[in-house]
């Protein structure tokens, strides 16, 4: 008789299945590529309601790339031309960004089998096939030792057991290598349940992250709260959802936007946005460096 899989392993398989099932929706909403991002962005000025769909999509993509640029700035001296591990790479948008904008050699790790070939095909389409290596692998099982200048985790650390992952990351980093994290953190305990249920995560507080990082031998260099700049991203996603509902139902986009909150996606986007505004959640950039 086959032994029952550990609960954590089953949960990771469920997360992989969740993202596999969302692939076509991700491509429709954030594609066509080759740099397809599925994460938050930084927005400093939200356009008025009723903006054309193409303009909303363009600003969403620009905001997502702005988040990556801000994360690189937080590092200070991002290892241009270095070896980078992109944890939870999705469809490879971030990996292509680091390869194109920072000339990095990127190992792009995902636990979703169908995403490996998509990330590879996007890298080839961008002329970066020699610099981006998609890898189907659990984040805790990435092979190697002292082989990366930077480990980047954009909205993926919330899916990982922090203590185990930070210990593995320290082993993978070269001396004085950095971990660059962009993620949503828990501000108040009551926000955890709804967030985890919808996004399939295991959200944690900043104190939990920093305690686990310190125990693993990683020192905090930067903690940058960008919650106020992420709020606008969720206004844009609500606008895009309104366009999608309008196309499906035939109603005007402004009417669809006025009905925001009736569908599950809109409801949870609003809940996340409210959490970022009232302190229930915090979106932050963290830079940690391997000690010694």
mmCIF file of C-alpha atoms in Angstrom:
data_model
loop_
_atom_site.group_PDB
_atom_site.id
_atom_site.type_symbol
_atom_site.label_atom_id
_atom_site.label_comp_id
_atom_site.label_asym_id
_atom_site.label_seq_id
_atom_site.Cartn_x
_atom_site.Cartn_y
_atom_site.Cartn_z
ATOM 1 C CA UNK A 1 0.000 0.000 0.000
ATOM 2 C CA UNK A 2 1.292 3.447 -0.923
ATOM 3 C CA UNK A 3 2.083 5.609 2.083
ATOM 4 C CA UNK A 4 -0.091 8.688 2.469
ATOM 5 C CA UNK A 5 1.676 11.833 1.251
ATOM 6 C CA UNK A 6 2.536 14.361 3.966
ATOM 7 C CA UNK A 7 -0.006 17.181 4.317
ATOM 8 C CA UNK A 8 2.526 19.779 3.138
ATOM 9 C CA UNK A 9 3.268 17.770 0.001
ATOM 10 C CA UNK A 10 -0.455 17.391 -0.752
ATOM 11 C CA UNK A 11 -0.970 21.124 -0.241
ATOM 12 C CA UNK A 12 1.905 21.963 -2.620
ATOM 13 C CA UNK A 13 0.374 19.680 -5.237
ATOM 14 C CA UNK A 14 -2.930 21.523 -4.786
ATOM 15 C CA UNK A 15 -1.194 24.877 -5.274
ATOM 16 C CA UNK A 16 0.520 23.600 -8.437
ATOM 17 C CA UNK A 17 -2.849 22.393 -9.742
ATOM 18 C CA UNK A 18 -4.453 25.724 -8.883
ATOM 19 C CA UNK A 19 -1.917 27.661 -10.957
ATOM 20 C CA UNK A 20 -1.977 25.138 -13.771
ATOM 21 C CA UNK A 21 -5.747 25.635 -14.026
ATOM 22 C CA UNK A 22 -5.306 29.426 -14.060
ATOM 23 C CA UNK A 23 -2.749 29.461 -16.879
ATOM 24 C CA UNK A 24 -5.120 30.423 -19.684
ATOM 25 C CA UNK A 25 -6.712 33.162 -17.580
ATOM 26 C CA UNK A 26 -3.287 34.523 -16.673
ATOM 27 C CA UNK A 27 -2.317 34.642 -20.338
ATOM 28 C CA UNK A 28 -5.588 36.355 -21.302
ATOM 29 C CA UNK A 29 -5.319 38.928 -18.531
ATOM 30 C CA UNK A 30 -1.583 39.615 -18.414
ATOM 31 C CA UNK A 31 -0.317 38.314 -21.786
ATOM 32 C CA UNK A 32 0.433 37.901 -24.561
ATOM 33 C CA UNK A 33 4.114 38.039 -23.598
ATOM 34 C CA UNK A 34 6.891 37.278 -23.792
ATOM 35 C CA UNK A 35 7.253 39.028 -20.387
ATOM 36 C CA UNK A 36 4.093 37.806 -18.644
ATOM 37 C CA UNK A 37 3.870 38.754 -14.962
ATOM 38 C CA UNK A 38 1.389 37.430 -12.435
ATOM 39 C CA UNK A 39 2.042 39.594 -9.389
ATOM 40 C CA UNK A 40 1.244 43.020 -7.975
ATOM 41 C CA UNK A 41 2.580 46.270 -9.375
ATOM 42 C CA UNK A 42 3.373 49.801 -8.239
ATOM 43 C CA UNK A 43 0.897 52.490 -9.305
ATOM 44 C CA UNK A 44 1.357 56.151 -8.390
ATOM 45 C CA UNK A 45 -1.541 57.583 -10.438
ATOM 46 C CA UNK A 46 -4.716 55.639 -11.222
ATOM 47 C CA UNK A 47 -6.429 56.664 -14.485
ATOM 48 C CA UNK A 48 -10.088 57.747 -14.317
ATOM 49 C CA UNK A 49 -12.746 55.004 -14.492
ATOM 50 C CA UNK A 50 -13.745 54.091 -18.006
ATOM 51 C CA UNK A 51 -10.244 54.073 -19.505
ATOM 52 C CA UNK A 52 -9.917 51.890 -22.622
ATOM 53 C CA UNK A 53 -9.103 48.252 -21.914
ATOM 54 C CA UNK A 54 -5.812 48.367 -23.827
ATOM 55 C CA UNK A 55 -4.672 51.332 -21.742
ATOM 56 C CA UNK A 56 -5.534 49.513 -18.498
ATOM 57 C CA UNK A 57 -3.633 46.422 -19.623
ATOM 58 C CA UNK A 58 -0.604 48.515 -20.609
ATOM 59 C CA UNK A 59 -0.538 50.282 -17.239
ATOM 60 C CA UNK A 60 -0.900 46.989 -15.375
ATOM 61 C CA UNK A 61 2.132 45.571 -17.185
ATOM 62 C CA UNK A 62 4.144 48.748 -16.624
ATOM 63 C CA UNK A 63 3.281 48.676 -12.910
ATOM 64 C CA UNK A 64 4.441 45.070 -12.588
ATOM 65 C CA UNK A 65 7.763 45.887 -14.195
ATOM 66 C CA UNK A 66 8.025 48.956 -11.947
ATOM 67 C CA UNK A 67 7.809 46.605 -8.944
ATOM 68 C CA UNK A 68 10.764 44.592 -10.252
ATOM 69 C CA UNK A 69 12.746 47.765 -10.912
ATOM 70 C CA UNK A 70 12.029 48.976 -7.362
ATOM 71 C CA UNK A 71 13.122 45.622 -5.951
ATOM 72 C CA UNK A 72 16.396 45.896 -7.880
ATOM 73 C CA UNK A 73 16.887 49.425 -6.526
ATOM 74 C CA UNK A 74 16.265 48.153 -3.004
ATOM 75 C CA UNK A 75 19.112 45.668 -3.441
ATOM 76 C CA UNK A 76 21.337 48.647 -4.192
ATOM 77 C CA UNK A 77 23.859 46.894 -6.397
ATOM 78 C CA UNK A 78 21.882 44.190 -8.152
ATOM 79 C CA UNK A 79 24.372 41.591 -9.429
ATOM 80 C CA UNK A 80 24.405 42.557 -13.109
ATOM 81 C CA UNK A 81 25.749 39.671 -15.137
ATOM 82 C CA UNK A 82 25.461 37.390 -12.119
ATOM 83 C CA UNK A 83 23.702 34.134 -11.353
ATOM 84 C CA UNK A 84 20.116 34.615 -10.177
ATOM 85 C CA UNK A 85 17.578 32.124 -8.867
ATOM 86 C CA UNK A 86 13.966 33.156 -9.548
ATOM 87 C CA UNK A 87 11.774 31.220 -7.098
ATOM 88 C CA UNK A 88 8.198 30.606 -8.200
ATOM 89 C CA UNK A 89 8.856 32.058 -11.635
ATOM 90 C CA UNK A 90 5.321 31.641 -12.986
ATOM 91 C CA UNK A 91 5.386 32.077 -16.755
ATOM 92 C CA UNK A 92 8.905 33.513 -16.598
ATOM 93 C CA UNK A 93 8.219 37.240 -16.832
ATOM 94 C CA UNK A 94 10.511 38.104 -13.935
ATOM 95 C CA UNK A 95 13.251 35.776 -15.140
ATOM 96 C CA UNK A 96 13.183 37.478 -18.543
ATOM 97 C CA UNK A 97 13.300 40.863 -16.813
ATOM 98 C CA UNK A 98 16.434 40.000 -14.815
ATOM 99 C CA UNK A 99 18.071 38.492 -17.895
ATOM 100 C CA UNK A 100 17.259 41.437 -20.178
ATOM 101 C CA UNK A 101 17.632 44.386 -17.808
ATOM 102 C CA UNK A 102 20.485 43.053 -15.658
ATOM 103 C CA UNK A 103 22.183 40.582 -18.045
ATOM 104 C CA UNK A 104 21.742 37.859 -15.437
ATOM 105 C CA UNK A 105 21.957 34.123 -15.933
ATOM 106 C CA UNK A 106 18.637 33.036 -14.457
ATOM 107 C CA UNK A 107 17.506 29.686 -13.126
ATOM 108 C CA UNK A 108 13.707 29.995 -13.123
ATOM 109 C CA UNK A 109 12.084 27.520 -10.739
ATOM 110 C CA UNK A 110 8.435 26.467 -10.836
ATOM 111 C CA UNK A 111 6.474 23.520 -9.466
ATOM 112 C CA UNK A 112 3.861 23.744 -12.254
ATOM 113 C CA UNK A 113 4.870 21.323 -15.049
ATOM 114 C CA UNK A 114 2.973 23.127 -17.831
ATOM 115 C CA UNK A 115 4.723 26.412 -17.016
ATOM 116 C CA UNK A 116 8.209 25.087 -17.744
ATOM 117 C CA UNK A 117 7.713 24.865 -21.502
ATOM 118 C CA UNK A 118 5.796 28.151 -21.603
ATOM 119 C CA UNK A 119 8.625 29.942 -19.788
ATOM 120 C CA UNK A 120 11.153 28.327 -22.116
ATOM 121 C CA UNK A 121 9.212 29.351 -25.228
ATOM 122 C CA UNK A 122 8.864 32.932 -23.979
ATOM 123 C CA UNK A 123 12.611 33.072 -23.274
ATOM 124 C CA UNK A 124 13.346 31.889 -26.815
ATOM 125 C CA UNK A 125 10.890 34.425 -28.262
ATOM 126 C CA UNK A 126 12.667 37.198 -26.340
ATOM 127 C CA UNK A 127 16.085 36.044 -27.573
ATOM 128 C CA UNK A 128 17.061 35.045 -24.035
ATOM 129 C CA UNK A 129 17.036 31.273 -24.316
ATOM 130 C CA UNK A 130 20.736 31.094 -23.475
ATOM 131 C CA UNK A 131 20.292 33.144 -20.282
ATOM 132 C CA UNK A 132 17.074 31.730 -18.816
ATOM 133 C CA UNK A 133 16.877 28.116 -17.652
ATOM 134 C CA UNK A 134 13.389 27.029 -16.526
ATOM 135 C CA UNK A 135 13.513 24.230 -13.964
ATOM 136 C CA UNK A 136 10.686 22.053 -12.638
ATOM 137 C CA UNK A 137 11.626 21.752 -8.997
ATOM 138 C CA UNK A 138 10.422 22.299 -5.461
ATOM 139 C CA UNK A 139 11.926 25.477 -4.026
ATOM 140 C CA UNK A 140 13.346 23.475 -1.124
ATOM 141 C CA UNK A 141 15.116 21.057 -3.451
ATOM 142 C CA UNK A 142 16.970 23.394 -5.831
ATOM 143 C CA UNK A 143 20.352 21.724 -6.437
ATOM 144 C CA UNK A 144 23.716 23.354 -5.808
ATOM 145 C CA UNK A 145 25.708 25.106 -3.131
ATOM 146 C CA UNK A 146 27.076 28.663 -3.014
ATOM 147 C CA UNK A 147 26.128 29.111 -6.667
ATOM 148 C CA UNK A 148 23.830 32.178 -6.800
ATOM 149 C CA UNK A 149 24.563 35.872 -6.382
ATOM 150 C CA UNK A 150 20.876 36.586 -5.749
ATOM 151 C CA UNK A 151 17.704 34.697 -4.960
ATOM 152 C CA UNK A 152 14.536 36.542 -5.978
ATOM 153 C CA UNK A 153 11.071 35.643 -4.689
ATOM 154 C CA UNK A 154 8.207 37.790 -5.966
ATOM 155 C CA UNK A 155 4.992 36.700 -4.231
ATOM 156 C CA UNK A 156 6.267 33.147 -3.831
ATOM 157 C CA UNK A 157 7.784 33.101 -0.329
ATOM 158 C CA UNK A 158 4.245 33.161 1.089
ATOM 159 C CA UNK A 159 3.825 29.602 -0.242
ATOM 160 C CA UNK A 160 6.954 28.254 1.444
ATOM 161 C CA UNK A 161 7.852 27.041 4.940
ATOM 162 C CA UNK A 162 10.004 30.018 5.844
ATOM 163 C CA UNK A 163 12.522 28.406 8.216
ATOM 164 C CA UNK A 164 13.305 25.510 5.855
ATOM 165 C CA UNK A 165 13.395 27.749 2.793
ATOM 166 C CA UNK A 166 15.701 30.362 4.315
ATOM 167 C CA UNK A 167 18.135 27.637 5.372
ATOM 168 C CA UNK A 168 18.154 26.267 1.821
ATOM 169 C CA UNK A 169 18.551 29.767 0.378
ATOM 170 C CA UNK A 170 21.568 30.483 2.555
ATOM 171 C CA UNK A 171 23.217 27.303 1.294
ATOM 172 C CA UNK A 172 22.515 28.295 -2.322
ATOM 173 C CA UNK A 173 23.891 31.837 -1.992
ATOM 174 C CA UNK A 174 27.470 32.794 -2.654
ATOM 175 C CA UNK A 175 29.193 34.654 0.205
ATOM 176 C CA UNK A 176 27.497 38.055 0.653
ATOM 177 C CA UNK A 177 24.768 37.036 -1.779
ATOM 178 C CA UNK A 178 21.304 38.562 -1.378
ATOM 179 C CA UNK A 179 17.693 37.455 -1.086
ATOM 180 C CA UNK A 180 15.229 39.935 -2.608
ATOM 181 C CA UNK A 181 11.582 39.403 -1.629
ATOM 182 C CA UNK A 182 8.445 41.243 -2.722
ATOM 183 C CA UNK A 183 5.349 39.971 -0.963
ATOM 184 C CA UNK A 184 2.241 40.602 1.082
ATOM 185 C CA UNK A 185 2.658 40.222 4.842
ATOM 186 C CA UNK A 186 0.180 39.836 7.651
ATOM 187 C CA UNK A 187 -0.591 42.987 9.616
ATOM 188 C CA UNK A 188 -3.469 41.679 11.750
ATOM 189 C CA UNK A 189 -4.290 38.003 12.530
ATOM 190 C CA UNK A 190 -7.901 38.172 11.320
ATOM 191 C CA UNK A 191 -6.744 38.942 7.767
ATOM 192 C CA UNK A 192 -4.971 35.576 7.423
ATOM 193 C CA UNK A 193 -7.973 33.281 6.881
ATOM 194 C CA UNK A 194 -9.636 35.043 3.920
ATOM 195 C CA UNK A 195 -6.260 35.798 2.298
ATOM 196 C CA UNK A 196 -4.998 32.216 2.540
ATOM 197 C CA UNK A 197 -8.270 30.683 1.370
ATOM 198 C CA UNK A 198 -8.509 32.722 -1.812
ATOM 199 C CA UNK A 199 -4.846 32.987 -2.778
ATOM 200 C CA UNK A 200 -3.924 29.444 -1.584
ATOM 201 C CA UNK A 201 -1.044 30.829 0.484
ATOM 202 C CA UNK A 202 0.283 30.628 4.035
ATOM 203 C CA UNK A 203 0.767 34.305 4.706
ATOM 204 C CA UNK A 204 3.076 35.306 7.535
ATOM 205 C CA UNK A 205 4.013 38.428 9.454
ATOM 206 C CA UNK A 206 7.210 40.341 8.853
ATOM 207 C CA UNK A 207 8.392 39.392 12.322
ATOM 208 C CA UNK A 208 7.990 35.704 11.446
ATOM 209 C CA UNK A 209 9.982 36.130 8.230
ATOM 210 C CA UNK A 210 12.750 38.124 9.859
ATOM 211 C CA UNK A 211 13.078 35.742 12.787
ATOM 212 C CA UNK A 212 13.391 32.755 10.439
ATOM 213 C CA UNK A 213 15.863 34.624 8.209
ATOM 214 C CA UNK A 214 18.055 35.630 11.152
ATOM 215 C CA UNK A 215 18.099 32.048 12.455
ATOM 216 C CA UNK A 216 19.263 30.878 9.026
ATOM 217 C CA UNK A 217 22.139 33.370 8.905
ATOM 218 C CA UNK A 218 20.562 36.054 6.738
ATOM 219 C CA UNK A 219 20.816 39.708 7.775
ATOM 220 C CA UNK A 220 18.163 42.325 7.003
ATOM 221 C CA UNK A 221 19.417 45.234 4.911
ATOM 222 C CA UNK A 222 16.204 46.791 3.555
ATOM 223 C CA UNK A 223 12.574 46.729 4.616
ATOM 224 C CA UNK A 224 10.486 48.991 2.395
ATOM 225 C CA UNK A 225 6.716 49.274 2.875
ATOM 226 C CA UNK A 226 5.192 49.979 -0.560
ATOM 227 C CA UNK A 227 1.570 49.206 0.404
ATOM 228 C CA UNK A 228 0.264 52.623 -0.642
ATOM 229 C CA UNK A 229 1.757 52.191 -4.129
ATOM 230 C CA UNK A 230 0.268 48.704 -4.530
ATOM 231 C CA UNK A 231 -3.272 49.855 -3.667
ATOM 232 C CA UNK A 232 -3.644 51.412 -7.117
ATOM 233 C CA UNK A 233 -2.735 48.131 -8.794
ATOM 234 C CA UNK A 234 -5.885 46.557 -7.392
ATOM 235 C CA UNK A 235 -7.927 49.488 -8.693
ATOM 236 C CA UNK A 236 -6.556 48.663 -12.136
ATOM 237 C CA UNK A 237 -7.375 44.965 -11.786
ATOM 238 C CA UNK A 238 -10.952 45.866 -10.800
ATOM 239 C CA UNK A 239 -11.169 48.047 -13.898
ATOM 240 C CA UNK A 240 -9.910 45.181 -16.048
ATOM 241 C CA UNK A 241 -12.361 42.756 -14.441
ATOM 242 C CA UNK A 242 -15.118 45.234 -15.296
ATOM 243 C CA UNK A 243 -14.027 45.227 -18.948
ATOM 244 C CA UNK A 244 -14.050 41.418 -18.919
ATOM 245 C CA UNK A 245 -17.547 41.319 -17.400
ATOM 246 C CA UNK A 246 -18.760 43.922 -19.889
ATOM 247 C CA UNK A 247 -17.465 41.886 -22.814
ATOM 248 C CA UNK A 248 -19.194 38.789 -21.447
ATOM 249 C CA UNK A 249 -22.539 40.377 -20.525
ATOM 250 C CA UNK A 250 -22.790 43.225 -23.015
ATOM 251 C CA UNK A 251 -23.160 45.952 -20.353
ATOM 252 C CA UNK A 252 -21.124 49.171 -20.408
ATOM 253 C CA UNK A 253 -17.735 48.890 -18.587
ATOM 254 C CA UNK A 254 -18.654 51.722 -16.188
ATOM 255 C CA UNK A 255 -21.822 49.886 -15.180
ATOM 256 C CA UNK A 256 -19.818 46.699 -14.725
ATOM 257 C CA UNK A 257 -17.330 48.623 -12.559
ATOM 258 C CA UNK A 258 -20.190 49.985 -10.427
ATOM 259 C CA UNK A 259 -21.200 46.377 -9.768
ATOM 260 C CA UNK A 260 -17.694 45.444 -8.525
ATOM 261 C CA UNK A 261 -17.812 43.146 -5.539
ATOM 262 C CA UNK A 262 -20.509 40.825 -6.800
ATOM 263 C CA UNK A 263 -18.089 38.241 -8.178
ATOM 264 C CA UNK A 264 -15.574 36.334 -6.052
ATOM 265 C CA UNK A 265 -12.519 37.779 -7.822
ATOM 266 C CA UNK A 266 -13.721 41.363 -7.475
ATOM 267 C CA UNK A 267 -14.708 40.783 -3.857
ATOM 268 C CA UNK A 268 -11.291 39.413 -2.918
ATOM 269 C CA UNK A 269 -9.442 42.110 -4.868
ATOM 270 C CA UNK A 270 -11.431 44.710 -2.902
ATOM 271 C CA UNK A 271 -10.695 42.903 0.370
ATOM 272 C CA UNK A 272 -6.961 42.855 -0.383
ATOM 273 C CA UNK A 273 -6.999 46.512 -1.347
ATOM 274 C CA UNK A 274 -8.822 47.430 1.861
ATOM 275 C CA UNK A 275 -6.350 45.404 3.911
ATOM 276 C CA UNK A 276 -3.442 47.331 2.405
ATOM 277 C CA UNK A 277 -5.156 50.601 3.275
ATOM 278 C CA UNK A 278 -6.185 49.794 6.854
ATOM 279 C CA UNK A 279 -3.092 47.897 7.968
ATOM 280 C CA UNK A 280 -4.550 44.398 7.950
ATOM 281 C CA UNK A 281 -1.948 43.613 5.294
ATOM 282 C CA UNK A 282 1.392 45.120 4.324
ATOM 283 C CA UNK A 283 3.123 44.867 0.973
ATOM 284 C CA UNK A 284 6.866 45.144 1.470
ATOM 285 C CA UNK A 285 10.212 44.685 -0.220
ATOM 286 C CA UNK A 286 12.833 42.845 1.824
ATOM 287 C CA UNK A 287 16.530 42.552 1.088
ATOM 288 C CA UNK A 288 18.464 40.024 3.166
ATOM 289 C CA UNK A 289 22.150 39.252 2.837
ATOM 290 C CA UNK A 290 24.020 36.073 3.613
ATOM 291 C CA UNK A 291 26.154 36.692 6.656
ATOM 292 C CA UNK A 292 29.757 35.717 6.023
#
